[in-house]
CSV table of C-alpha atoms in Angstrom, one decimal:
chain,number,residue,atom,x,y,z
A,1,MET,CA,-17.7,5.4,24.7
A,2,GLY,CA,-19.2,5.7,21.3
A,3,TRP,CA,-16.0,7.0,19.9
A,4,LEU,CA,-14.3,3.7,20.7
A,5,ARG,CA,-16.9,1.8,18.6
A,6,LEU,CA,-16.4,4.3,15.8
A,7,ALA,CA,-12.6,3.9,16.0
A,8,PHE,CA,-12.9,0.1,15.9
A,9,PHE,CA,-15.1,0.2,12.8
A,10,MET,CA,-12.9,2.8,11.3
A,11,TYR,CA,-9.8,0.6,11.7
A,12,VAL,CA,-11.6,-2.4,10.3
A,13,GLY,CA,-12.5,-0.3,7.2
A,14,LEU,CA,-8.9,1.1,7.0
A,15,THR,CA,-7.5,-2.4,7.2
A,16,ILE,CA,-9.6,-3.6,4.3
A,17,ALA,CA,-8.6,-0.5,2.3
A,18,TYR,CA,-4.9,-1.1,3.2
A,19,PHE,CA,-5.0,-4.7,1.9
A,20,VAL,CA,-7.0,-3.9,-1.2
A,21,THR,CA,-4.7,-1.0,-2.1
A,22,GLY,CA,-1.6,-3.0,-1.4
A,23,ILE,CA,-2.8,-5.9,-3.6
A,24,TYR,CA,-3.7,-3.4,-6.4
A,25,SER,CA,-0.3,-1.6,-6.1
A,26,ARG,CA,1.6,-4.8,-6.3
A,27,SER,CA,-0.4,-5.9,-9.3
A,28,VAL,CA,0.3,-2.7,-11.1
A,29,ARG,CA,4.0,-2.9,-10.4
A,30,ARG,CA,4.2,-6.5,-11.6
A,31,GLU,CA,2.4,-5.6,-14.8
A,32,LYS,CA,4.8,-2.8,-15.4
A,33,LEU,CA,7.8,-5.1,-14.9
A,34,GLU,CA,6.2,-7.6,-17.3
A,35,LYS,CA,5.7,-4.9,-20.0
A,36,GLU,CA,9.2,-3.7,-19.5
A,37,TRP,CA,10.6,-7.2,-20.1
A,38,ASP,CA,8.3,-7.7,-23.1
A,39,THR,CA,9.2,-4.4,-24.8
A,40,ASP,CA,13.0,-4.7,-24.5
A,41,PRO,CA,14.4,-6.2,-27.7
A,42,ALA,CA,17.6,-7.1,-26.0
A,43,ARG,CA,15.7,-9.7,-23.9
A,44,GLU,CA,14.2,-11.6,-26.8
A,45,GLY,CA,15.1,-15.3,-26.8
A,46,LEU,CA,15.8,-15.4,-23.0
A,47,SER,CA,14.2,-18.1,-21.0
A,48,ALA,CA,11.0,-17.9,-18.9
A,49,GLN,CA,13.1,-18.5,-15.8
A,50,GLU,CA,15.1,-15.4,-16.5
A,51,ARG,CA,11.9,-13.4,-17.0
A,52,SER,CA,10.5,-14.6,-13.7
A,53,ALA,CA,13.8,-13.9,-11.9
A,54,PHE,CA,13.7,-10.3,-13.4
A,55,ILE,CA,10.1,-9.8,-12.2
A,56,GLU,CA,10.8,-11.2,-8.7
A,57,ALA,CA,13.9,-9.0,-8.3
A,58,GLY,CA,11.8,-6.0,-9.3
A,59,MET,CA,9.1,-7.0,-6.8
A,60,VAL,CA,11.7,-7.3,-4.0
A,61,HIS,CA,12.9,-3.9,-4.9
A,62,TYR,CA,9.3,-2.6,-4.8
A,63,ASP,CA,8.8,-4.2,-1.3
A,64,LYS,CA,11.7,-2.2,0.1
A,65,GLY,CA,10.7,1.1,-1.7
A,66,LEU,CA,8.9,4.2,-0.8
A,67,LYS,CA,5.6,3.4,-2.4
A,68,LYS,CA,5.1,0.4,-0.2
A,69,ARG,CA,5.8,2.5,2.9
A,70,LEU,CA,3.5,5.3,1.8
A,71,LEU,CA,0.6,2.8,2.1
A,72,TRP,CA,0.8,3.3,5.9
A,73,LEU,CA,-0.6,6.8,5.3
A,74,ILE,CA,-3.9,5.0,4.9
A,75,TYR,CA,-3.8,4.5,8.7
A,76,ILE,CA,-1.9,7.6,9.8
A,77,LEU,CA,-3.9,10.4,8.1
A,78,PRO,CA,-7.4,9.2,9.2
A,79,THR,CA,-6.1,8.6,12.8
A,80,ILE,CA,-4.8,12.2,13.0
A,81,GLY,CA,-8.0,13.5,11.6
A,82,PHE,CA,-10.0,11.4,14.1
A,83,LEU,CA,-7.9,12.6,17.1
A,84,VAL,CA,-8.1,16.2,16.0
A,85,THR,CA,-11.8,16.0,15.6
A,86,ILE,CA,-12.3,14.5,19.0
A,87,TYR,CA,-10.0,17.2,20.6
A,88,PHE,CA,-11.9,20.1,19.0
A,89,VAL,CA,-15.3,18.7,19.7
A,90,ASN,CA,-14.6,18.1,23.3
A,91,TRP,CA,-12.4,21.0,24.3
A,92,TYR,CA,-13.4,23.9,22.0
């Protein structure tokens, strides 16, 4: 039953990694949107509300995108590796 304890602590660690990576990824995307707004000369003189609306629309698009879904690989790949290791250790 030691593998259950190992799996529990593995998922605790993976959950921490998932949230930290998600926060970092959102931060990088938001910063990219802010830089995109600031470097576009056509947007000079527009209000702060329009800037925040542009950034929020970009973040909504990010939340529905592929990069957000790929974060689930943080759980999937180690789980597959864990199960394969258990299988080979016990039956080969």
